[in-house]
Coordinates of C-alpha atoms and ligand atoms in Angstrom, one line a residue:
M23 CA 81.1 -66.5 -114.3
I24 CA 83.8 -65.9 -111.6
D25 CA 85.8 -62.8 -112.7
S26 CA 89.5 -62.5 -112.2
R27 CA 88.9 -60.2 -109.3
Q28 CA 87.0 -62.9 -107.4
Q29 CA 89.5 -65.5 -108.3
N30 CA 92.3 -63.5 -106.8
S31 CA 90.3 -62.4 -103.7
L32 CA 91.7 -63.2 -100.4
V33 CA 89.0 -66.0 -100.0
A34 CA 90.0 -67.6 -103.3
R35 CA 93.6 -67.4 -102.5
S36 CA 93.0 -68.8 -99.0
L37 CA 91.0 -71.8 -100.3
R38 CA 93.9 -72.6 -102.7
S39 CA 96.6 -72.4 -100.1
V40 CA 95.4 -72.5 -96.5
W41 CA 94.0 -75.7 -94.9
H42 CA 91.6 -74.4 -92.4
P43 CA 91.2 -76.0 -88.8
C44 CA 88.3 -78.1 -87.6
T45 CA 86.8 -77.6 -91.2
Q46 CA 85.5 -80.1 -93.9
M47 CA 87.0 -78.1 -96.6
Q48 CA 84.3 -79.0 -99.0
H49 CA 81.8 -77.2 -97.0
H50 CA 83.4 -74.0 -98.2
E51 CA 81.9 -74.6 -101.6
T52 CA 78.7 -73.2 -99.9
L53 CA 79.7 -71.9 -96.5
P54 CA 81.2 -68.3 -96.3
L55 CA 84.8 -67.7 -95.5
I56 CA 85.3 -64.4 -94.0
P57 CA 88.4 -62.4 -94.9
V58 CA 89.2 -60.4 -91.9
S59 CA 90.8 -57.0 -92.3
H60 CA 91.0 -55.8 -88.7
G61 CA 89.3 -55.8 -85.3
K62 CA 88.2 -53.2 -82.8
G63 CA 86.7 -54.0 -79.4
A64 CA 84.1 -56.7 -79.7
W65 CA 84.0 -56.4 -83.5
L66 CA 85.7 -57.9 -86.4
F67 CA 85.6 -56.2 -89.8
D68 CA 86.1 -58.0 -93.2
T69 CA 87.9 -56.6 -96.3
E70 CA 84.6 -55.2 -97.6
G71 CA 84.0 -53.1 -94.3
K72 CA 81.4 -55.4 -93.0
R73 CA 81.4 -55.9 -89.2
Y74 CA 80.7 -58.9 -87.1
L75 CA 80.3 -59.0 -83.2
D76 CA 82.5 -61.7 -82.0
G77 CA 80.0 -63.6 -79.8
I78 CA 82.4 -66.4 -79.0
S79 CA 85.6 -64.4 -78.3
S80 CA 87.3 -66.0 -81.4
W81 CA 87.3 -69.5 -80.1
W82 CA 87.0 -68.3 -76.5
V83 CA 90.4 -66.5 -76.4
N84 CA 89.8 -62.9 -76.7
L85 CA 88.8 -61.5 -73.3
F86 CA 89.2 -57.8 -73.7
G87 CA 88.5 -57.1 -77.3
H88 CA 90.5 -56.9 -80.6
A89 CA 93.3 -54.4 -80.7
N90 CA 93.0 -53.6 -77.1
P91 CA 95.2 -50.5 -76.6
R92 CA 96.5 -51.8 -73.3
I93 CA 97.7 -54.9 -74.4
N94 CA 99.0 -53.4 -77.6
N95 CA 101.1 -51.0 -75.8
A96 CA 102.5 -53.5 -73.5
L97 CA 103.5 -55.7 -76.6
K98 CA 105.2 -52.7 -78.4
E99 CA 107.2 -51.9 -75.4
Q100 CA 108.3 -55.6 -74.9
L101 CA 109.2 -55.8 -78.6
D102 CA 111.9 -53.4 -78.1
K103 CA 113.3 -55.3 -75.4
I104 CA 113.4 -58.9 -76.3
E105 CA 111.0 -60.9 -78.5
H106 CA 112.1 -64.3 -77.6
A107 CA 114.9 -66.2 -75.7
M108 CA 114.9 -69.9 -74.9
L109 CA 113.8 -70.7 -71.5
A110 CA 116.2 -73.6 -70.8
G111 CA 119.3 -72.0 -69.2
F112 CA 117.7 -68.4 -69.4
T113 CA 114.9 -66.5 -67.7
H114 CA 113.3 -63.2 -68.1
E115 CA 111.0 -60.6 -66.4
P116 CA 107.8 -61.4 -68.0
V117 CA 107.9 -65.2 -67.4
V118 CA 108.9 -64.6 -63.8
Q119 CA 106.4 -62.0 -63.1
L120 CA 103.5 -64.0 -64.6
S121 CA 104.5 -67.3 -62.6
E122 CA 104.4 -65.2 -59.4
Q123 CA 101.1 -63.6 -60.1
L124 CA 99.5 -66.8 -61.1
A125 CA 100.9 -68.6 -58.1
E126 CA 99.7 -65.7 -56.0
R127 CA 96.2 -66.2 -57.3
T128 CA 96.2 -69.8 -55.9
G129 CA 97.5 -68.6 -52.4
H130 CA 100.7 -70.4 -53.5
M131 CA 99.0 -73.7 -53.4
L132 CA 100.3 -74.1 -57.1
G133 CA 103.6 -72.7 -56.7
H134 CA 105.3 -73.6 -60.1
C135 CA 104.4 -72.9 -63.8
F136 CA 105.6 -74.9 -66.8
Y137 CA 105.0 -73.2 -70.0
A138 CA 103.8 -74.3 -73.5
S139 CA 102.0 -72.6 -76.4
D140 CA 98.7 -74.4 -77.3
G141 CA 96.1 -75.7 -74.9
A142 CA 96.5 -79.4 -76.1
S143 CA 100.4 -79.1 -75.2
A144 CA 99.4 -78.0 -71.7
V145 CA 97.3 -81.2 -71.4
E146 CA 100.0 -83.4 -72.6
I147 CA 102.5 -81.8 -70.1
A148 CA 100.0 -82.4 -67.3
L149 CA 99.4 -86.0 -68.2
K150 CA 103.2 -86.8 -68.8
M151 CA 103.9 -85.0 -65.4
S152 CA 101.4 -87.0 -63.5
F153 CA 102.7 -90.2 -64.9
H154 CA 106.4 -89.2 -64.3
A155 CA 105.8 -87.8 -60.8
W156 CA 104.4 -91.3 -59.8
R157 CA 107.4 -93.1 -61.4
N158 CA 109.8 -91.0 -59.6
S159 CA 108.0 -92.1 -56.4
G160 CA 108.4 -95.6 -57.3
R161 CA 104.7 -96.2 -58.5
T162 CA 105.4 -97.2 -61.9
E163 CA 102.2 -99.1 -62.3
K164 CA 100.2 -95.8 -62.3
Q165 CA 99.7 -95.4 -66.1
E166 CA 96.1 -95.0 -66.7
F167 CA 93.9 -91.8 -66.8
V168 CA 90.2 -91.1 -66.2
C169 CA 88.1 -88.6 -68.1
L170 CA 84.5 -87.6 -68.3
K171 CA 81.9 -88.5 -70.9
G172 CA 81.8 -85.7 -73.4
S173 CA 85.2 -84.5 -72.2
Y174 CA 87.5 -82.3 -74.6
H175 CA 91.1 -81.7 -74.0
G176 CA 92.6 -81.1 -77.4
E177 CA 93.5 -82.7 -80.5
T178 CA 97.1 -84.0 -80.0
I179 CA 97.4 -87.9 -79.6
G180 CA 97.8 -87.7 -75.7
A181 CA 95.2 -85.1 -75.2
L182 CA 92.7 -86.8 -77.6
A183 CA 93.0 -90.1 -75.6
V184 CA 91.3 -88.4 -72.8
T185 CA 88.7 -86.6 -75.1
D186 CA 85.4 -88.2 -75.4
V187 CA 83.8 -86.4 -78.4
A188 CA 83.3 -88.9 -81.2
I189 CA 83.7 -86.6 -84.2
F190 CA 87.2 -85.5 -83.0
R191 CA 88.2 -88.8 -81.8
D192 CA 87.0 -91.7 -83.7
A193 CA 88.9 -91.5 -86.7
Y194 CA 92.2 -91.7 -84.6
G195 CA 90.9 -94.4 -82.1
P196 CA 93.4 -97.1 -83.1
L197 CA 96.3 -94.5 -82.3
L198 CA 95.1 -93.6 -78.7
Q199 CA 95.8 -95.1 -75.4
R200 CA 92.6 -96.1 -73.8
A201 CA 91.2 -93.9 -70.9
H202 CA 88.6 -94.8 -68.4
V203 CA 85.5 -92.7 -69.4
I204 CA 83.1 -92.0 -66.5
D205 CA 79.6 -90.5 -66.2
S206 CA 79.6 -86.7 -66.6
P207 CA 78.0 -84.5 -63.8
D208 CA 76.2 -82.6 -66.6
A209 CA 73.1 -81.2 -64.9
R210 CA 70.9 -82.1 -67.8
N211 CA 71.3 -85.8 -66.9
A212 CA 69.0 -85.2 -63.8
Q213 CA 66.4 -87.9 -63.5
D214 CA 63.0 -87.1 -62.0
G215 CA 63.4 -85.0 -58.9
E216 CA 67.0 -84.6 -58.9
S217 CA 68.9 -81.4 -58.5
A218 CA 72.1 -80.4 -60.2
S219 CA 74.0 -81.3 -57.0
D220 CA 72.3 -84.8 -56.8
V221 CA 73.5 -85.6 -60.5
A222 CA 77.1 -84.3 -59.4
R223 CA 77.1 -86.7 -56.3
R224 CA 75.8 -89.5 -58.4
A225 CA 78.5 -88.9 -60.9
A226 CA 81.1 -88.9 -58.1
K227 CA 79.9 -92.1 -56.9
A228 CA 80.6 -93.7 -60.3
L229 CA 84.2 -92.5 -59.9
E230 CA 84.5 -93.9 -56.6
V231 CA 83.4 -97.4 -57.9
L232 CA 86.1 -97.0 -60.5
L233 CA 88.8 -96.0 -58.0
Q234 CA 88.1 -98.6 -55.5
E235 CA 88.9 -101.3 -58.2
H236 CA 91.7 -99.4 -60.2
A237 CA 93.3 -96.7 -58.2
D238 CA 96.5 -98.7 -58.1
T239 CA 96.9 -98.4 -61.8
I240 CA 95.4 -94.9 -62.3
A241 CA 97.7 -91.8 -62.4
A242 CA 95.3 -89.0 -62.7
V243 CA 91.6 -87.9 -63.3
I244 CA 91.2 -85.1 -65.6
V245 CA 88.2 -82.6 -65.6
E246 CA 87.1 -79.5 -67.2
P247 CA 85.9 -77.6 -64.1
L248 CA 82.1 -76.5 -64.0
V249 CA 81.6 -76.4 -67.7
Q250 CA 82.4 -79.1 -70.3
C251 CA 82.6 -76.5 -73.2
A252 CA 83.4 -78.3 -76.4
T253 CA 80.8 -81.1 -75.9
G254 CA 78.2 -78.3 -75.9
M255 CA 78.5 -76.3 -72.8
A256 CA 77.5 -79.1 -70.3
M257 CA 77.4 -77.3 -66.9
Y258 CA 77.5 -78.8 -63.5
D259 CA 77.4 -78.3 -59.8
P260 CA 80.7 -77.3 -58.1
V261 CA 80.0 -80.0 -55.4
Y262 CA 81.2 -82.4 -58.0
L263 CA 84.7 -81.0 -57.8
Q264 CA 84.8 -81.1 -54.1
E265 CA 83.9 -84.8 -54.3
V266 CA 86.4 -85.6 -56.8
R267 CA 89.1 -83.8 -55.0
S268 CA 88.3 -85.9 -51.9
L269 CA 88.2 -89.2 -53.8
C270 CA 91.5 -88.3 -55.4
D271 CA 93.1 -87.6 -51.9
R272 CA 91.6 -90.9 -50.4
Y273 CA 92.6 -93.1 -53.4
Q274 CA 96.0 -91.3 -54.1
V275 CA 95.2 -90.3 -57.7
H276 CA 96.2 -86.9 -59.1
L277 CA 93.5 -84.2 -60.1
I278 CA 94.1 -82.5 -63.3
A279 CA 91.9 -79.2 -63.8
D280 CA 91.7 -78.3 -67.4
E281 CA 90.9 -74.7 -67.1
I282 CA 91.9 -73.9 -70.7
A283 CA 88.3 -72.7 -71.6
V284 CA 86.9 -72.0 -68.3
G285 CA 89.9 -70.2 -66.5
C286 CA 90.5 -66.4 -66.5
G287 CA 87.1 -65.4 -65.3
R288 CA 85.0 -67.2 -67.7
T289 CA 82.9 -69.0 -65.1
G290 CA 82.7 -65.9 -62.8
T291 CA 85.7 -66.6 -60.7
F292 CA 89.3 -66.2 -61.8
F293 CA 89.8 -70.0 -61.7
A294 CA 86.7 -72.2 -61.9
C295 CA 87.9 -74.4 -59.1
E296 CA 87.6 -71.4 -56.6
Q297 CA 83.8 -72.0 -56.9
A298 CA 84.4 -75.4 -55.2
A299 CA 87.1 -74.0 -52.8
I300 CA 89.4 -76.7 -54.0
W301 CA 93.0 -76.9 -55.8
P302 CA 94.0 -79.6 -58.3
D303 CA 97.3 -81.0 -58.4
F304 CA 97.7 -79.8 -61.9
L305 CA 95.9 -76.7 -63.4
C306 CA 96.1 -76.0 -67.3
L307 CA 95.6 -72.6 -68.5
S308 CA 95.5 -71.2 -72.2
K309 CA 93.2 -69.4 -74.5
G310 CA 92.3 -66.2 -72.5
I311 CA 95.5 -66.0 -70.5
S312 CA 97.3 -63.9 -73.3
G313 CA 94.0 -61.8 -73.9
G314 CA 93.6 -63.8 -77.1
Y315 CA 96.8 -62.2 -78.5
L316 CA 99.4 -65.0 -78.7
P317 CA 99.7 -68.8 -78.2
L318 CA 100.4 -69.3 -74.6
S319 CA 99.7 -72.2 -72.3
L320 CA 100.9 -73.5 -68.8
V321 CA 100.6 -75.9 -66.3
M322 CA 100.5 -74.9 -62.6
T323 CA 101.7 -77.6 -60.1
R324 CA 101.8 -78.1 -56.5
D325 CA 105.1 -77.9 -54.8
E326 CA 105.2 -81.6 -53.8
I327 CA 104.9 -82.6 -57.5
Y328 CA 107.7 -80.2 -58.4
R329 CA 109.9 -81.7 -55.7
A330 CA 109.3 -85.3 -56.9
F331 CA 111.5 -84.3 -60.0
Y332 CA 114.0 -82.3 -58.1
D333 CA 117.2 -84.6 -58.0
A334 CA 120.9 -85.0 -59.2
D335 CA 119.7 -87.5 -61.7
V336 CA 118.9 -85.9 -65.1
A337 CA 116.4 -88.6 -66.1
R338 CA 114.2 -87.7 -63.0
G339 CA 113.8 -84.2 -64.3
F340 CA 110.9 -83.3 -66.5
L341 CA 112.8 -83.0 -69.8
H342 CA 109.8 -81.8 -71.9
S343 CA 110.2 -78.5 -74.0
H344 CA 108.7 -76.6 -76.8
S345 CA 110.8 -74.1 -78.8
Y346 CA 108.7 -71.1 -77.8
T347 CA 108.2 -72.1 -74.2
G348 CA 107.7 -69.1 -72.0
N349 CA 107.8 -66.7 -74.9
P350 CA 108.4 -63.1 -73.6
L351 CA 105.8 -61.5 -75.8
A352 CA 103.2 -64.0 -75.0
C353 CA 104.0 -63.6 -71.2
R354 CA 103.9 -59.8 -71.5
A355 CA 100.4 -60.0 -73.2
A356 CA 99.3 -62.2 -70.2
L357 CA 100.6 -59.7 -67.6
A358 CA 98.6 -56.9 -69.4
T359 CA 95.6 -59.1 -69.4
L360 CA 96.0 -59.7 -65.7
S361 CA 96.5 -56.0 -65.1
I362 CA 93.2 -55.4 -66.8
F363 CA 91.5 -57.6 -64.4
E364 CA 92.8 -55.6 -61.3
E365 CA 92.4 -52.1 -62.9
D366 CA 88.9 -52.7 -64.2
N367 CA 87.7 -54.9 -61.5
V368 CA 86.5 -57.3 -64.1
L369 CA 85.1 -60.2 -62.1
E370 CA 82.7 -57.7 -60.4
T371 CA 81.7 -55.8 -63.6
N372 CA 81.2 -59.1 -65.4
R373 CA 78.6 -59.9 -62.9
V374 CA 76.6 -56.9 -63.8
K375 CA 77.1 -57.4 -67.5
A376 CA 76.0 -61.1 -67.0
T377 CA 72.9 -60.0 -65.2
R378 CA 71.9 -57.8 -68.1
L379 CA 72.6 -60.4 -70.8
T380 CA 70.6 -63.1 -69.1
A381 CA 67.6 -60.7 -68.6
A382 CA 67.8 -59.8 -72.2
L383 CA 67.8 -63.6 -73.2
A384 CA 65.0 -64.3 -70.9
P385 CA 62.4 -64.9 -73.8
L386 CA 64.5 -68.1 -74.9
V387 CA 63.5 -69.8 -71.5
D388 CA 60.0 -70.3 -72.7
H389 CA 60.6 -70.5 -76.4
P390 CA 59.0 -73.6 -77.8
H391 CA 62.1 -74.9 -79.6
V392 CA 64.5 -74.2 -76.7
T393 CA 65.4 -76.4 -73.9
N394 CA 68.0 -76.2 -71.1
F395 CA 68.8 -72.6 -71.1
R396 CA 71.8 -72.3 -68.9
Q397 CA 74.4 -69.7 -67.8
R398 CA 77.5 -69.8 -65.7
G399 CA 79.5 -66.5 -65.4
M400 CA 80.1 -65.3 -69.0
I401 CA 78.9 -68.4 -70.8
W402 CA 75.3 -68.9 -72.0
A403 CA 73.8 -71.9 -73.8
F404 CA 70.6 -73.5 -74.9
D405 CA 69.7 -76.6 -76.9
V406 CA 67.4 -76.4 -80.0
G407 CA 65.0 -79.2 -80.6
I408 CA 64.9 -80.2 -84.2
D409 CA 63.1 -83.3 -85.2
D410 CA 64.4 -83.7 -88.7
A411 CA 67.7 -85.4 -88.5
D412 CA 69.3 -83.8 -91.7
L413 CA 68.1 -80.2 -90.5
A414 CA 69.7 -81.0 -87.1
A415 CA 72.9 -82.1 -88.8
S416 CA 73.1 -78.9 -90.8
F417 CA 71.7 -76.6 -88.0
S418 CA 75.2 -75.3 -86.8
R419 CA 76.4 -74.3 -90.4
R420 CA 73.0 -72.8 -91.1
F421 CA 73.0 -70.8 -88.0
F422 CA 76.6 -69.7 -88.5
S423 CA 75.7 -68.4 -92.0
A424 CA 72.5 -66.8 -91.0
A425 CA 74.3 -65.0 -87.9
L426 CA 77.0 -63.7 -90.3
E427 CA 74.3 -62.1 -92.4
Q428 CA 73.1 -60.3 -89.3
E429 CA 76.6 -59.2 -88.2
L430 CA 77.3 -61.8 -85.6
L431 CA 79.9 -64.4 -85.3
L432 CA 78.3 -67.4 -83.6
R433 CA 79.2 -71.1 -84.2
P434 CA 76.8 -73.6 -82.5
I435 CA 78.0 -76.8 -81.3
G436 CA 75.6 -79.4 -82.9
T437 CA 72.2 -78.0 -81.9
T438 CA 73.4 -76.3 -78.8
V439 CA 73.8 -72.4 -79.3
Y440 CA 76.0 -70.7 -77.1
L441 CA 77.6 -67.2 -76.4
M442 CA 81.1 -66.7 -74.8
P443 CA 81.5 -63.0 -75.5
P444 CA 84.4 -60.8 -74.7
Y445 CA 84.2 -59.0 -71.4
I446 CA 84.2 -55.6 -72.8
L447 CA 80.6 -55.4 -74.2
N448 CA 78.7 -52.1 -73.3
D449 CA 75.0 -52.1 -72.5
D450 CA 74.2 -51.3 -76.2
E451 CA 76.2 -54.1 -77.4
I452 CA 74.7 -56.6 -74.8
D453 CA 71.0 -55.7 -75.9
W454 CA 72.0 -55.8 -79.6
L455 CA 73.6 -59.2 -79.2
A456 CA 70.7 -60.7 -77.3
E457 CA 68.2 -59.4 -79.8
R458 CA 70.1 -60.3 -83.0
M459 CA 70.8 -63.9 -81.6
Q460 CA 67.2 -64.4 -81.1
S461 CA 66.5 -63.0 -84.5
V462 CA 68.9 -65.5 -86.1
L463 CA 67.3 -68.3 -84.3
H464 CA 64.0 -67.3 -85.6
Q465 CA 65.2 -67.0 -89.3
V466 CA 67.0 -70.4 -88.9
L467 CA 63.9 -72.2 -87.5
I468 CA 61.7 -70.5 -90.4
Q469 CA 64.2 -71.7 -93.0
G470 CA 63.9 -75.1 -91.6
R471 CA 60.1 -75.2 -92.0
D472 CA 60.6 -74.0 -95.7
T473 CA 62.9 -76.6 -96.7
Ligands
PLP529 C1 89.0 -77.6 -72.0 C2 90.1 -77.6 -73.2 N1 91.2 -78.2 -73.2 C3 92.1 -78.1 -74.2 C4 91.8 -77.4 -75.3 C5 92.8 -77.5 -76.5 O1 93.4 -76.1 -76.7 P1 94.2 -75.8 -78.0 O2 93.0 -75.7 -79.0 O3 94.8 -74.5 -77.7 O4 95.0 -76.9 -78.2 C6 90.5 -76.7 -75.5 C7 90.2 -75.9 -76.8 O5 89.2 -75.6 -77.0 C8 89.6 -76.8 -74.5 O6 88.4 -76.3 -74.5

């Protein structure tokens, strides 16, 4: 019997009135829905007081912990000044400072920032801008895009058109403009004797073959630099980005770097592209840029792209907008986030934390059910071998539930288990996380044997 307290619980009310994202809602007949009450540092707390270590930074957004005092204070101060003003015809200190600081981080190679709210909107902007920049230069035939196998760039119609994850894409296939899908440089594709850089060069060759034939009609290639996250943390060698950059130059095609998941220090450098010493023509940023506080996304562009739109003719301008474009609170959160990077020497301290966590996870390398243990910066992943197709299909949900029981928030992608923790874990938390994750894996594998 469900008593009236349970019926009116936050969970019951949520299931009656909220349509949750990326969820088959029927799964909540058995899958727990956690009513969050508050957060502190790396931890989320539910309404019963139970804690969960946020091992995936709440969908990869939260860099410096929940309720971070420095970001909180910055937002409180900003609230008393201006919460929002439209960005067409107006400007404000937070958006200017943020654009200046980000441009500075690219050595002014990417000199202008265009703002939106979610990652997918930034991808839409980059695609539209690329097409429109070519059009303004008289190259109206450049209308196509190239993406990688397993790419993920968001759920809106344009972003989904350059996304190659069947579960997100297939239902909407008839609505999507077709993109060229080319081989991924995923290091797991190595054939006998091939190194990660060999795989990357081989994948770049496939792009070259495509461009030789179709460059005239292709506007841009879009990539997730170094790690294709949503397809299951596919990691690849930076040489791929160098090869793609030089092919894009040679064949006059734009390069869009979607750093929505991998930017802001996640792969070890502030921008992932820095590890290949290249700059794209468009760089998309979101998620971590606001410290995980507020929806904020942006597209940074080279000045020649900006100039292609600069004209007396209104229609040659980029007439895209969103109501909350450049929201001052979101930009202030981003500025506080960038300050923490500087004040705490975050990229350096992350290296030390990453070494410790990798060492603590070392037993997984030889685990009989684990393959492809991999790490880049503050991302760890491994694939779990499960022969039974039904058990493999339910692995992610079973792992998620088992992890919650052990005070951990982890959501595997298929049978790939990954960690993307916030950057503020202390040594005890690192050791605890590594030990608990291995214990959850053990529990789920044992359960699988019992069923
Ligand atoms: C690489 C990449 N691009 C785009 C997106 C879409 O961002 P959003 O969910 O904020 O629309 C994501 C989200 O996970 C992503 O990982």
